[in-house]
Each structure stands twice: as structure tokens, then as C-alpha cells.
């Protein structure tokens, strides 16, 4: 096995997230060389079960991030409900209670923007299905910092508003179906 | 090029340095990702072209300090926030606390008082209030003033009431406040045994032995070094078997003081001091 590679993958999703993520995350091999951070809009008062679901479904380990959680290659980190997730540095997640952004906490934009600051061009940002505009500004920040911007094809998405907004904010983004996103990520791991 | 720190990050560092030297507010080891975001908002909303311009104003205009503090500290709170936490205190911690003739409870980073009043009401319901002194501390004077006033918007009471009920409340929350047009004034008797104080977990020392320290959603704004300092304070303030409660997504797992505590209520993030 080669050492961990530089960089990270960050994914944002809202309505339809469970199905979309199920088409992608379980298909990644256990040697995936980067940390994967996932921000899904979840209601604040619910205990999120996403980490448990994907930990069971995936070859990669999935956890719900706690404050100052160290980032490791090949681990999937879900943002907890009712906190913003930020990337503090290449090794560390930070959480925050700041006000909701676009009625969301966690906010995809907040997470993406902080990740773009830290990883720059070593970051891949992916916006999946959702019925709002969150993620568009964040994806733009990722592209502006030289990272790779990917959007799920709105025609395939369960809710197309979020991917459409992301494409509008980020016209050069790669627009891919879930299968294409998997191939792209697998090519990163080789 | 990339080996140089970005200009904005340099400006942020200088501003935090300036605040420390000018006012002794020390945000230098706060988590940068969130500070950066909030200082950008401050710069924009206060109408400065650069963080450096904001720094100049902060140095020369003392009125700028309270404005900046509103950005540098995050004031988000609820009564009985995470009801499971308060339920665990009621059901699992209170039986231990009953065995003490007198109690000291420290709410560190009490913000505008919601957490404090939750504790006092719970202790009153459990018959422990009389023997307890509550220390409510924060670094933001505006927040402390609100905590002392105990006045909250009527629009928030529904959530507080629901939380209180889920926390196993034995009274009705409305027993503890009077409502006006758009606000609720909490009963002044709730403050009988409360000491409010300006205290920083970054620059101040321990001020006594406590049986319970509750410090929730404060240390998430610190980097790991600063978290360790604060947790060091708590381990000093707590005798063997003293309790420490953290926010829902905070943990001692990554702290160098982890050995000084053991898990007491895992899900609710309540720890107990091990033998010193
Ligand atoms: C998000 S609020 C938490 C309120 C409450 N504990 C809760 O969980 O609902 C964070 C509070 O920490 C305070 N704070 C920030 N830095 C601090 C420090 N160095 N020492 C003490 N309090 C601090 C802020 O002023 C703010 O009131």
C-alpha cells in the first residue's frame, strides 16, 4: 500500500441524499486514499443515523464527526445535525453553532468554503440531489481555489434544484451521473 | 507563492494580537476556520474594506470592541438544550449530588443564561437548589447582562417548554416566569444562589472546588491546545468523582487530559473525575 495521498473529497446532498449516496459510497474500495466528508441536511432535533447506515453498507468506515475529530484517509465523516462542520486544517474537523445559513445547519456552503481554504486544488467537491440552493456558493469557492467541482446530473437527481444551482454558479463543473462520479473517484484512488 | 500565508490570514492574526494587547481579550488560539468566517462577516457588515482597517478601528475606537465581540463569540443557546443531557443529570447525577451537604456548580460559557436557568430550575425541582451555589461565567459582558436579566423572547418559550418537558421537568416551565407582550421574565428568585462573573477559560484561573462543571459548546471554538488548557482547569476544579458535562458533539477523546476523566453517561457526554 502506498502512503496516504494529499487532499480530500467533500460531498453535499439534501432531499434524496440517502439514495444518491447509496449509489456512490458503497462502491468505493477499502483502500480509498483520501478522507471523505459528507454534509447532508438533517433535521436538528433528530439523531442522525446516516453514519451507522453507511458504516454497515460500505467497505470504508463511516462516522459522525465530533469536534476536533482527526481526519484520516479512507474514512467517511458525516456532519452531525444542528452544527456547522468546518475543516480546521488538513488533519482536523471543527464544529460550530453559528447561525443557520440558507435555513440550514449544517450548511454545505460553510463546509465547502472552509475545505477550499484548507485543501485548495487538492480538493474534490461534489454536489448531489437537493431541493434548495445550498452548495452552489461552496462549489464555486472550491473551483476558484483550483479544486475539482463535480455536480450530479440534474436529470438523474431526485431533486434537481440544488445541482442546477451548483451548475449555474459553477459552469465549468463536471456534470456526471452517479456511476460517473464513482468512476471519477476510483480513478483518484489509482 | 503558496508557501506564504495568505494576506487575510496575516491580517486576522494581527487583529487578534491587537485585541489581546489593547483589551486583554485573547482569541489567538481559537479555531481559525470559524474565526475567519466570522471576521469576514464583521468586516463586511461593519463596513470595512479590509481586516486591517477593522484592526485600526478596533485599536483606536473602544466602541468597536463590543461590536466585534458579537462576532468573535457565538451566542446561540436554548433552555434545556439537548433534553437528554438534563434528563441524565436528573436521573443519574442528582442521586450522587444528594449525598453532599453543599454544592457548587459552574456553568462555564453561560452565554445569555439559558443553560444556567435550566440548571437552577432542575435543582429546584429536585430539592437541591437551597444547598447550591451556581457560578455562571462568560467573557461577553452583553451576554452576562442578559443572563442576569433573565428575559427571553416569547417566541422562544415554546421550544424551551418542550425541551423542559423532554428533560423530565416536574413543574411547568410557566411556573418560573411571567409573560409580557413579547417577552418572558424569569423569576428573580431563581438567581438567589447565582454568582455571575466575567471569567475566561483562556486567561483566568480556577476559583474554587466544584461538584459539577457544565461547559457546553464553548470549547468547540478553541483549537486543541486551548481545549487542553480549559480541560486542565476543569480537572483542577473538580475533586475525585466530580462531574464534567460537555456539548452533544464534544469529547475528551482527543485531549491530553483524557486520563483524568472516565465516561459516566456516554451519549450525554457526562464525565467523572478519576482519582487525583
Ligand atoms: C455557543 S455559546 C454556548 C452557550 C451555552 N453553554 C449552551 O451550550 O447553550 C458559547 C459561549 O462561550 C463564550 N465564550 C467564548 N470564549 C470564552 C472563554 N474564553 N471563556 C469563557 N467563555 C467563553 C461565548 O461568549 C458564548 O457565550
Tab-separated table of C-alpha atoms and ligand atoms in Angstrom:
chain	number	residue	atom	x	y	z
A	1	UNK	CA	0.000	0.000	0.000
A	2	UNK	CA	1.234	3.474	-0.798
A	3	UNK	CA	1.030	6.223	1.797
A	4	UNK	CA	-1.986	8.483	2.074
A	5	UNK	CA	-2.357	10.948	-0.737
A	6	UNK	CA	-2.852	14.682	-0.337
A	7	UNK	CA	-6.321	16.108	-0.493
A	8	UNK	CA	-9.871	15.149	0.263
A	9	UNK	CA	-13.344	14.636	-1.138
A	10	UNK	CA	-16.304	16.628	0.174
A	11	UNK	CA	-19.909	15.849	-0.737
A	12	UNK	CA	-23.099	17.843	-0.149
A	13	UNK	CA	-26.619	16.470	-0.512
A	14	UNK	CA	-30.149	17.202	0.641
A	15	UNK	CA	-33.530	15.757	-0.444
A	16	UNK	CA	-32.856	12.296	-1.870
A	17	UNK	CA	-29.423	12.113	-0.236
A	18	UNK	CA	-29.744	8.595	1.126
A	19	UNK	CA	-30.384	7.039	-2.284
A	20	UNK	CA	-27.794	9.126	-4.097
A	21	UNK	CA	-25.098	8.408	-1.533
A	22	UNK	CA	-26.027	4.718	-1.650
A	23	UNK	CA	-25.157	4.690	-5.354
A	24	UNK	CA	-21.703	6.078	-4.627
A	25	UNK	CA	-20.169	5.402	-1.221
A	26	UNK	CA	-20.621	1.592	-1.040
A	27	UNK	CA	-18.808	1.234	-4.358
A	28	UNK	CA	-15.564	2.692	-3.099
A	29	UNK	CA	-12.812	0.239	-2.200
A	30	UNK	CA	-11.353	-0.132	1.256
A	31	UNK	CA	-8.068	1.347	0.005
A	32	UNK	CA	-9.613	4.705	-0.902
A	33	UNK	CA	-6.703	7.062	-0.210
A	34	UNK	CA	-8.465	10.239	0.907
A	35	UNK	CA	-10.797	11.345	3.688
A	36	UNK	CA	-14.412	11.823	2.553
A	37	UNK	CA	-16.522	14.466	4.279
A	38	UNK	CA	-20.281	14.367	3.743
A	39	UNK	CA	-22.730	17.138	4.612
A	40	UNK	CA	-26.404	16.211	4.426
A	41	UNK	CA	-29.273	18.406	5.594
A	42	UNK	CA	-30.764	16.589	8.532
A	43	UNK	CA	-33.426	17.930	10.908
A	44	UNK	CA	-31.812	19.465	14.017
A	45	UNK	CA	-33.816	17.543	16.573
A	46	UNK	CA	-33.244	14.107	15.051
A	47	UNK	CA	-30.415	11.842	15.951
A	48	UNK	CA	-28.749	11.168	12.641
A	49	UNK	CA	-28.455	7.567	11.599
A	50	UNK	CA	-26.528	8.207	8.383
A	51	UNK	CA	-23.128	7.244	9.765
A	52	UNK	CA	-24.482	3.963	11.120
A	53	UNK	CA	-26.247	3.153	7.839
A	54	UNK	CA	-23.192	3.778	5.696
A	55	UNK	CA	-20.785	2.178	8.122
A	56	UNK	CA	-22.779	-1.018	7.609
A	57	UNK	CA	-23.105	-0.603	3.825
A	58	UNK	CA	-19.565	0.494	2.922
A	59	UNK	CA	-16.152	-1.037	2.861
A	60	UNK	CA	-14.921	2.249	4.272
A	61	UNK	CA	-15.518	3.174	7.894
A	62	UNK	CA	-18.219	5.843	8.370
A	63	UNK	CA	-18.535	8.001	11.496
A	64	UNK	CA	-20.447	11.053	12.651
A	65	UNK	CA	-17.850	13.751	13.204
A	66	UNK	CA	-17.204	15.126	16.657
A	67	UNK	CA	-15.425	18.380	17.370
A	68	UNK	CA	-11.672	18.334	16.559
A	69	UNK	CA	-12.000	14.863	15.061
A	70	UNK	CA	-8.739	13.971	13.297
A	71	UNK	CA	-9.147	13.365	9.556
A	72	UNK	CA	-7.889	10.062	8.210
A	73	UNK	CA	-7.656	8.650	4.717
A	74	UNK	CA	-10.357	6.148	3.851
A	75	UNK	CA	-12.836	7.293	6.494
A	76	UNK	CA	-16.233	8.872	5.733
A	77	UNK	CA	-17.177	11.723	8.088
A	78	UNK	CA	-20.815	12.823	8.325
A	79	UNK	CA	-21.688	16.285	9.665
A	80	UNK	CA	-23.781	15.959	12.846
A	81	UNK	CA	-27.257	17.539	12.972
A	82	UNK	CA	-27.560	21.124	14.233
A	83	UNK	CA	-23.851	22.005	13.886
A	84	UNK	CA	-21.892	23.506	11.057
A	85	UNK	CA	-18.949	21.378	10.042
A	86	UNK	CA	-15.773	23.222	9.118
A	87	UNK	CA	-12.373	21.984	8.041
A	88	UNK	CA	-9.903	23.480	10.508
A	89	UNK	CA	-6.733	22.188	8.852
A	90	UNK	CA	-5.681	19.165	6.805
A	91	UNK	CA	-5.889	16.950	9.873
A	92	UNK	CA	-8.854	18.308	11.784
A	93	UNK	CA	-12.622	18.858	11.666
A	94	UNK	CA	-14.160	21.661	13.746
A	95	UNK	CA	-17.836	22.113	14.597
A	96	UNK	CA	-19.707	25.328	15.221
A	97	UNK	CA	-23.109	26.536	16.436
A	98	UNK	CA	-23.178	29.662	14.338
A	99	UNK	CA	-26.499	30.772	12.847
A	100	UNK	CA	-28.127	28.754	10.134
A	101	UNK	CA	-27.130	29.608	6.598
A	102	UNK	CA	-29.900	29.361	3.986
A	103	UNK	CA	-32.034	27.829	6.759
A	104	UNK	CA	-29.535	25.017	7.165
A	105	UNK	CA	-27.234	23.844	9.895
A	106	UNK	CA	-25.157	22.001	8.803
A	107	UNK	CA	-24.632	24.210	5.774
A	108	UNK	CA	-22.983	22.731	2.703
A	109	UNK	CA	-21.636	26.152	1.689
A	110	UNK	CA	-19.936	26.678	5.053
A	111	UNK	CA	-18.268	23.271	4.930
A	112	UNK	CA	-17.216	23.585	1.282
A	113	UNK	CA	-15.788	27.092	1.735
A	114	UNK	CA	-13.702	26.059	4.740
A	115	UNK	CA	-12.476	22.965	2.891
A	116	UNK	CA	-11.480	25.050	-0.130
A	117	UNK	CA	-9.368	27.287	2.134
A	118	UNK	CA	-7.511	24.310	3.517
A	119	UNK	CA	-7.071	21.978	0.547
A	120	UNK	CA	-7.127	24.290	-2.454
A	121	UNK	CA	-6.568	22.345	-5.642
A	122	UNK	CA	-6.237	19.042	-3.781
A	123	UNK	CA	-9.965	19.082	-3.062
A	124	UNK	CA	-12.803	17.435	-4.984
A	125	UNK	CA	-16.232	18.896	-4.205
A	126	UNK	CA	-19.422	17.115	-5.216
A	127	UNK	CA	-22.984	18.479	-5.125
A	128	UNK	CA	-25.728	15.859	-5.291
A	129	UNK	CA	-29.516	15.947	-5.247
A	130	UNK	CA	-31.410	18.556	-3.221
A	131	UNK	CA	-34.346	20.931	-3.292
A	132	UNK	CA	-32.586	24.187	-2.394
A	133	UNK	CA	-29.565	26.296	-3.350
A	134	UNK	CA	-27.092	25.216	-0.686
A	135	UNK	CA	-23.715	24.102	-2.015
A	136	UNK	CA	-23.648	26.381	-5.058
A	137	UNK	CA	-21.511	29.103	-3.449
A	138	UNK	CA	-19.342	26.491	-1.770
A	139	UNK	CA	-18.688	24.662	-5.018
A	140	UNK	CA	-17.804	27.951	-6.639
A	141	UNK	CA	-15.262	28.573	-3.863
A	142	UNK	CA	-13.775	25.114	-4.423
A	143	UNK	CA	-13.407	25.762	-8.163
A	144	UNK	CA	-11.960	29.225	-7.507
A	145	UNK	CA	-9.332	27.683	-5.233
A	146	UNK	CA	-8.343	25.333	-8.064
A	147	UNK	CA	-10.174	22.250	-6.816
A	148	UNK	CA	-12.300	19.863	-8.866
A	149	UNK	CA	-16.023	20.648	-8.961
A	150	UNK	CA	-18.489	17.865	-9.728
A	151	UNK	CA	-22.292	18.022	-9.890
A	152	UNK	CA	-24.721	15.156	-10.122
A	153	UNK	CA	-26.600	15.296	-13.425
A	154	UNK	CA	-29.874	17.089	-12.553
A	155	UNK	CA	-31.773	14.756	-14.907
A	156	UNK	CA	-30.801	11.867	-12.668
A	157	UNK	CA	-31.153	13.668	-9.346
A	158	UNK	CA	-34.185	13.035	-7.149
A	159	UNK	CA	-34.426	16.827	-6.635
A	160	UNK	CA	-32.820	18.951	-9.287
A	161	UNK	CA	-32.772	22.447	-7.727
A	162	UNK	CA	-29.520	22.001	-5.863
A	163	UNK	CA	-27.474	20.514	-8.710
A	164	UNK	CA	-28.928	23.089	-11.097
A	165	UNK	CA	-27.975	25.961	-8.814
A	166	UNK	CA	-24.478	24.492	-8.484
A	167	UNK	CA	-24.057	24.275	-12.258
A	168	UNK	CA	-25.234	27.831	-12.659
A	169	UNK	CA	-22.760	29.099	-10.061
A	170	UNK	CA	-20.012	26.896	-11.389
A	171	UNK	CA	-20.466	26.469	-15.169
A	172	UNK	CA	-17.201	24.561	-15.609
A	173	UNK	CA	-18.154	21.840	-13.153
A	174	UNK	CA	-18.105	18.257	-14.365
A	175	UNK	CA	-21.700	17.079	-14.641
A	176	UNK	CA	-21.839	13.335	-14.057
A	177	UNK	CA	-24.320	10.609	-13.230
A	178	UNK	CA	-23.738	8.688	-10.001
A	179	UNK	CA	-21.897	5.981	-11.943
A	180	UNK	CA	-19.588	8.571	-13.460
A	181	UNK	CA	-18.887	10.047	-10.045
A	182	UNK	CA	-17.884	6.589	-8.810
A	183	UNK	CA	-15.531	6.117	-11.779
A	184	UNK	CA	-14.021	9.519	-11.160
A	185	UNK	CA	-13.397	8.759	-7.505
A	186	UNK	CA	-11.986	5.335	-8.341
A	187	UNK	CA	-9.561	6.986	-10.751
A	188	UNK	CA	-8.364	9.162	-7.869
A	189	UNK	CA	-7.538	6.073	-5.868
A	190	UNK	CA	-5.333	4.556	-8.544
B	1	UNK	CA	3.721	31.658	-3.746
B	2	UNK	CA	1.751	29.081	-1.864
B	3	UNK	CA	4.279	28.771	0.930
B	4	UNK	CA	3.347	32.296	2.047
B	5	UNK	CA	0.467	32.768	4.408
B	6	UNK	CA	-2.492	34.407	2.721
B	7	UNK	CA	-2.763	38.148	3.329
B	8	UNK	CA	-6.132	37.807	5.002
B	9	UNK	CA	-4.806	35.215	7.454
B	10	UNK	CA	-1.926	37.544	8.329
B	11	UNK	CA	-4.420	40.342	8.906
B	12	UNK	CA	-6.527	38.116	11.140
B	13	UNK	CA	-3.526	37.154	13.220
B	14	UNK	CA	-2.555	40.805	13.622
B	15	UNK	CA	-6.078	41.821	14.581
B	16	UNK	CA	-6.282	39.105	17.252
B	17	UNK	CA	-2.866	40.172	18.539
B	18	UNK	CA	-4.094	43.784	18.682
B	19	UNK	CA	-7.219	42.805	20.641
B	20	UNK	CA	-5.081	40.937	23.117
B	21	UNK	CA	-2.642	43.785	23.722
B	22	UNK	CA	-5.269	46.501	23.743
B	23	UNK	CA	-8.116	44.814	25.668
B	24	UNK	CA	-6.751	41.512	27.011
B	25	UNK	CA	-9.281	39.507	25.051
B	26	UNK	CA	-7.338	36.513	23.815
B	27	UNK	CA	-8.772	34.864	20.696
B	28	UNK	CA	-5.364	33.926	19.331
B	29	UNK	CA	-5.844	30.184	19.735
B	30	UNK	CA	-9.454	29.969	18.705
B	31	UNK	CA	-10.286	27.587	15.853
B	32	UNK	CA	-9.253	29.503	12.764
B	33	UNK	CA	-11.869	28.149	10.348
B	34	UNK	CA	-14.733	29.659	12.286
B	35	UNK	CA	-12.907	32.866	13.350
B	36	UNK	CA	-12.046	33.528	9.705
B	37	UNK	CA	-15.645	33.161	8.670
B	38	UNK	CA	-16.969	35.439	11.406
B	39	UNK	CA	-14.325	38.125	10.923
B	40	UNK	CA	-15.191	38.221	7.230
B	41	UNK	CA	-18.803	38.817	8.219
B	42	UNK	CA	-17.710	41.503	10.698
B	43	UNK	CA	-15.599	43.243	8.079
B	44	UNK	CA	-18.462	43.234	5.579
B	45	UNK	CA	-21.290	44.150	7.922
B	46	UNK	CA	-19.341	46.811	9.842
B	47	UNK	CA	-18.341	48.306	6.512
B	48	UNK	CA	-14.553	47.970	6.300
B	49	UNK	CA	-12.584	47.320	3.135
B	50	UNK	CA	-10.015	45.101	4.841
B	51	UNK	CA	-9.430	43.333	8.139
B	52	UNK	CA	-6.512	45.737	8.623
B	53	UNK	CA	-8.918	48.668	8.511
B	54	UNK	CA	-11.075	46.899	11.055
B	55	UNK	CA	-7.976	46.474	13.203
B	56	UNK	CA	-7.214	50.176	13.125
B	57	UNK	CA	-10.706	50.975	14.265
B	58	UNK	CA	-10.587	48.314	16.990
B	59	UNK	CA	-7.373	49.817	18.365
B	60	UNK	CA	-8.488	53.427	18.397
B	61	UNK	CA	-12.238	53.249	18.981
B	62	UNK	CA	-13.262	51.445	22.203
B	63	UNK	CA	-16.880	51.328	20.967
B	64	UNK	CA	-15.731	48.870	18.345
B	65	UNK	CA	-14.889	46.220	20.964
B	66	UNK	CA	-18.446	45.233	21.940
B	67	UNK	CA	-19.400	45.189	18.260
B	68	UNK	CA	-16.521	42.882	17.451
B	69	UNK	CA	-17.265	40.659	20.418
B	70	UNK	CA	-20.668	39.936	18.905
B	71	UNK	CA	-18.848	38.325	16.005
B	72	UNK	CA	-15.943	36.773	17.892
B	73	UNK	CA	-18.178	34.974	20.374
B	74	UNK	CA	-21.084	32.863	19.207
B	75	UNK	CA	-24.221	33.430	21.291
B	76	UNK	CA	-26.523	30.570	20.439
B	77	UNK	CA	-28.303	28.836	23.284
B	78	UNK	CA	-31.563	27.247	24.419
B	79	UNK	CA	-33.100	26.257	27.703
B	80	UNK	CA	-32.735	22.530	28.309
B	81	UNK	CA	-30.837	22.259	25.036
B	82	UNK	CA	-30.374	18.558	24.281
B	83	UNK	CA	-33.031	17.447	26.759
B	84	UNK	CA	-31.297	14.066	27.121
B	85	UNK	CA	-28.384	15.814	28.830
B	86	UNK	CA	-30.632	17.314	31.501
B	87	UNK	CA	-32.571	14.113	31.860
B	88	UNK	CA	-29.316	12.250	32.522
B	89	UNK	CA	-28.365	14.854	35.126
B	90	UNK	CA	-31.743	14.452	36.794
B	91	UNK	CA	-31.773	10.679	36.739
B	92	UNK	CA	-28.136	9.725	37.065
B	93	UNK	CA	-26.173	12.627	38.535
B	94	UNK	CA	-28.637	14.082	41.056
B	95	UNK	CA	-28.673	10.900	43.204
B	96	UNK	CA	-24.920	11.366	43.702
B	97	UNK	CA	-25.231	15.088	44.344
B	98	UNK	CA	-27.836	14.478	47.060
B	99	UNK	CA	-25.139	12.915	49.218
B	100	UNK	CA	-23.331	16.294	49.540
B	101	UNK	CA	-24.400	18.799	52.220
B	102	UNK	CA	-23.455	21.725	49.963
B	103	UNK	CA	-22.832	22.015	46.243
B	104	UNK	CA	-21.013	24.272	43.811
B	105	UNK	CA	-21.952	24.175	40.158
B	106	UNK	CA	-20.024	26.016	37.446
B	107	UNK	CA	-21.689	26.910	34.152
B	108	UNK	CA	-18.654	27.942	32.088
B	109	UNK	CA	-19.542	29.949	28.993
B	110	UNK	CA	-23.129	30.551	30.141
B	111	UNK	CA	-23.953	32.943	27.293
B	112	UNK	CA	-27.287	34.709	27.881
B	113	UNK	CA	-28.233	32.381	30.731
B	114	UNK	CA	-30.479	29.732	29.178
B	115	UNK	CA	-28.276	26.883	30.405
B	116	UNK	CA	-27.968	28.438	33.866
B	117	UNK	CA	-31.739	28.738	34.354
B	118	UNK	CA	-32.155	25.170	33.159
B	119	UNK	CA	-29.845	24.022	35.950
B	120	UNK	CA	-31.470	26.166	38.625
B	121	UNK	CA	-34.980	25.006	37.695
B	122	UNK	CA	-33.886	21.387	37.629
B	123	UNK	CA	-32.167	21.726	41.000
B	124	UNK	CA	-35.238	23.435	42.447
B	125	UNK	CA	-37.438	20.607	41.186
B	126	UNK	CA	-35.096	18.092	42.785
B	127	UNK	CA	-34.883	19.966	46.082
B	128	UNK	CA	-31.182	20.773	45.718
B	129	UNK	CA	-31.321	24.488	44.963
B	130	UNK	CA	-31.085	25.642	48.580
B	131	UNK	CA	-27.762	23.955	49.179
B	132	UNK	CA	-26.205	25.001	45.868
B	133	UNK	CA	-24.178	27.956	44.642
B	134	UNK	CA	-24.239	28.364	40.866
B	135	UNK	CA	-21.313	30.153	39.203
B	136	UNK	CA	-22.260	31.470	35.768
B	137	UNK	CA	-19.285	32.779	33.816
B	138	UNK	CA	-18.639	34.146	30.358
B	139	UNK	CA	-16.303	36.596	28.623
B	140	UNK	CA	-19.003	38.541	26.800
B	141	UNK	CA	-20.376	41.329	29.067
B	142	UNK	CA	-23.530	41.769	26.965
B	143	UNK	CA	-24.331	38.078	27.305
B	144	UNK	CA	-23.706	38.166	31.063
B	145	UNK	CA	-26.027	41.170	31.398
B	146	UNK	CA	-28.746	39.274	29.554
B	147	UNK	CA	-28.162	36.262	31.776
B	148	UNK	CA	-28.604	38.452	34.865
B	149	UNK	CA	-31.782	39.941	33.451
B	150	UNK	CA	-33.341	36.552	32.620
B	151	UNK	CA	-35.609	37.958	29.913
B	152	UNK	CA	-36.304	35.962	26.748
B	153	UNK	CA	-38.438	36.460	23.676
B	154	UNK	CA	-41.890	34.922	23.862
B	155	UNK	CA	-41.260	33.235	20.509
B	156	UNK	CA	-38.606	31.031	22.119
B	157	UNK	CA	-40.729	29.790	25.020
B	158	UNK	CA	-42.430	27.020	23.091
B	159	UNK	CA	-39.129	25.335	22.363
B	160	UNK	CA	-37.913	25.875	25.937
B	161	UNK	CA	-41.146	24.375	27.280
B	162	UNK	CA	-40.909	21.358	25.022
B	163	UNK	CA	-37.257	20.810	25.947
B	164	UNK	CA	-38.072	21.136	29.638
B	165	UNK	CA	-40.765	18.504	29.329
B	166	UNK	CA	-38.465	16.121	27.455
B	167	UNK	CA	-35.860	16.674	30.142
B	168	UNK	CA	-38.303	15.192	32.645
B	169	UNK	CA	-39.414	18.516	34.123
B	170	UNK	CA	-41.503	18.078	37.275
B	171	UNK	CA	-43.006	21.563	37.233
B	172	UNK	CA	-44.491	23.547	34.398
B	173	UNK	CA	-41.953	25.928	32.912
B	174	UNK	CA	-44.555	28.681	33.168
B	175	UNK	CA	-44.340	28.405	36.968
B	176	UNK	CA	-40.959	30.098	36.640
B	177	UNK	CA	-41.674	33.161	34.509
B	178	UNK	CA	-44.173	35.942	33.960
B	179	UNK	CA	-45.042	36.737	30.354
B	180	UNK	CA	-45.447	40.209	28.927
B	181	UNK	CA	-46.365	41.260	25.393
B	182	UNK	CA	-43.459	39.719	23.603
B	183	UNK	CA	-41.170	38.523	26.334
B	184	UNK	CA	-40.910	36.339	29.387
B	185	UNK	CA	-39.276	37.465	32.581
B	186	UNK	CA	-37.857	34.622	34.629
B	187	UNK	CA	-38.440	34.704	38.350
B	188	UNK	CA	-35.755	36.660	40.195
B	189	UNK	CA	-35.739	34.088	42.977
B	190	UNK	CA	-34.040	31.756	40.511
B	191	UNK	CA	-30.968	33.988	40.839
B	192	UNK	CA	-30.838	33.847	44.643
B	193	UNK	CA	-27.907	31.459	44.681
B	194	UNK	CA	-26.245	32.520	41.462
B	195	UNK	CA	-22.926	34.333	41.130
B	196	UNK	CA	-22.366	35.923	37.718
B	197	UNK	CA	-18.808	36.619	36.750
B	198	UNK	CA	-16.593	37.654	33.902
B	199	UNK	CA	-14.171	34.743	33.549
B	200	UNK	CA	-12.153	33.488	30.613
B	201	UNK	CA	-11.205	29.872	30.184
B	202	UNK	CA	-8.219	31.114	28.213
B	203	UNK	CA	-6.635	33.636	30.550
B	204	UNK	CA	-8.137	33.114	34.046
B	205	UNK	CA	-7.568	30.572	36.787
B	206	UNK	CA	-9.756	28.214	38.767
B	207	UNK	CA	-11.728	29.909	41.570
B	208	UNK	CA	-12.865	27.039	43.758
B	209	UNK	CA	-13.760	23.394	44.075
B	210	UNK	CA	-16.855	22.375	42.109
B	211	UNK	CA	-19.021	19.244	42.165
B	212	UNK	CA	-20.254	19.786	38.601
B	213	UNK	CA	-18.817	21.776	35.725
B	214	UNK	CA	-21.013	22.240	32.662
B	215	UNK	CA	-19.158	23.656	29.680
B	216	UNK	CA	-21.163	23.164	26.529
B	217	UNK	CA	-20.438	24.390	23.031
B	218	UNK	CA	-17.731	26.741	24.233
B	219	UNK	CA	-14.619	24.689	23.596
B	220	UNK	CA	-15.671	23.895	20.021
B	221	UNK	CA	-14.415	27.412	19.253
B	222	UNK	CA	-10.952	26.633	20.652
B	223	UNK	CA	-8.073	24.851	18.975
B	224	UNK	CA	-6.779	21.673	20.615
B	225	UNK	CA	-4.138	23.486	22.692
B	226	UNK	CA	-6.690	25.829	24.181
B	227	UNK	CA	-9.155	22.992	24.751
B	228	UNK	CA	-6.468	21.273	26.742
B	229	UNK	CA	-5.939	24.361	28.868
B	230	UNK	CA	-9.650	24.618	29.630
B	231	UNK	CA	-9.975	20.924	30.397
B	232	UNK	CA	-6.926	21.310	32.633
B	233	UNK	CA	-8.823	23.990	34.572
B	234	UNK	CA	-11.808	21.705	34.959
B	235	UNK	CA	-9.700	18.834	36.198
B	236	UNK	CA	-8.221	21.214	38.776
B	237	UNK	CA	-11.629	22.487	39.856
B	238	UNK	CA	-13.125	19.020	40.219
B	239	UNK	CA	-12.329	16.733	43.124
B	240	UNK	CA	-12.323	12.980	42.660
B	241	UNK	CA	-15.759	11.897	41.382
B	242	UNK	CA	-16.709	15.458	40.382
B	243	UNK	CA	-18.767	15.715	37.176
B	244	UNK	CA	-17.966	17.379	33.858
B	245	UNK	CA	-20.659	17.838	31.195
B	246	UNK	CA	-19.882	18.795	27.595
B	247	UNK	CA	-21.896	19.657	24.490
B	248	UNK	CA	-23.508	16.932	22.386
B	249	UNK	CA	-20.672	16.703	19.859
B	250	UNK	CA	-17.754	17.434	22.154
B	251	UNK	CA	-15.479	14.758	23.522
B	252	UNK	CA	-12.457	14.250	25.755
B	253	UNK	CA	-11.166	11.541	23.391
B	254	UNK	CA	-8.658	13.851	21.736
B	255	UNK	CA	-7.499	15.609	24.899
B	256	UNK	CA	-4.241	15.029	26.758
B	257	UNK	CA	-6.290	15.118	29.971
B	258	UNK	CA	-8.491	12.211	28.871
B	259	UNK	CA	-6.954	10.068	31.628
B	260	UNK	CA	-8.196	12.421	34.324
B	261	UNK	CA	-11.809	11.501	33.481
B	262	UNK	CA	-13.936	8.480	32.814
B	263	UNK	CA	-17.191	8.300	30.925
B	264	UNK	CA	-20.234	8.480	33.165
B	265	UNK	CA	-23.097	8.944	30.696
B	266	UNK	CA	-21.584	8.251	27.311
B	267	UNK	CA	-24.286	9.532	24.956
B	268	UNK	CA	-24.934	12.629	27.044
B	269	UNK	CA	-21.226	13.489	27.312
B	270	UNK	CA	-21.067	13.479	31.094
B	271	UNK	CA	-17.712	12.523	32.584
B	272	UNK	CA	-16.432	11.935	36.087
B	273	UNK	CA	-13.097	12.945	37.509
B	274	UNK	CA	-10.891	9.973	38.308
B	275	UNK	CA	-8.795	9.830	41.483
B	276	UNK	CA	-6.191	12.550	41.641
C	1	LIG	C1	-22.497	28.883	21.822
C	1	LIG	S1	-22.433	29.683	23.386
C	1	LIG	C2	-22.821	28.340	24.478
C	1	LIG	C3	-23.955	28.642	25.405
C	1	LIG	C4	-24.372	27.525	26.332
C	1	LIG	N1	-23.273	26.969	27.091
C	1	LIG	C5	-25.095	26.432	25.562
C	1	LIG	O1	-24.482	25.388	25.264
C	1	LIG	O2	-26.256	26.600	25.242
C	1	LIG	C6	-20.691	29.947	23.638
C	1	LIG	C7	-20.351	30.915	24.773
C	1	LIG	O3	-18.956	30.789	25.111
C	1	LIG	C8	-18.478	32.048	25.485
C	1	LIG	N2	-17.013	32.051	25.429
C	1	LIG	C9	-16.216	32.166	24.346
C	1	LIG	N3	-14.918	32.172	24.717
C	1	LIG	C10	-14.887	32.019	26.057
C	1	LIG	C11	-13.836	31.941	27.027
C	1	LIG	N4	-12.563	32.045	26.671
C	1	LIG	N5	-14.152	31.777	28.328
C	1	LIG	C12	-15.448	31.699	28.716
C	1	LIG	N6	-16.499	31.759	27.838
C	1	LIG	C13	-16.222	31.922	26.528
C	1	LIG	C14	-19.145	32.964	24.484
C	1	LIG	O4	-19.128	34.313	24.906
C	1	LIG	C15	-20.551	32.361	24.410
C	1	LIG	O5	-21.398	32.976	25.348
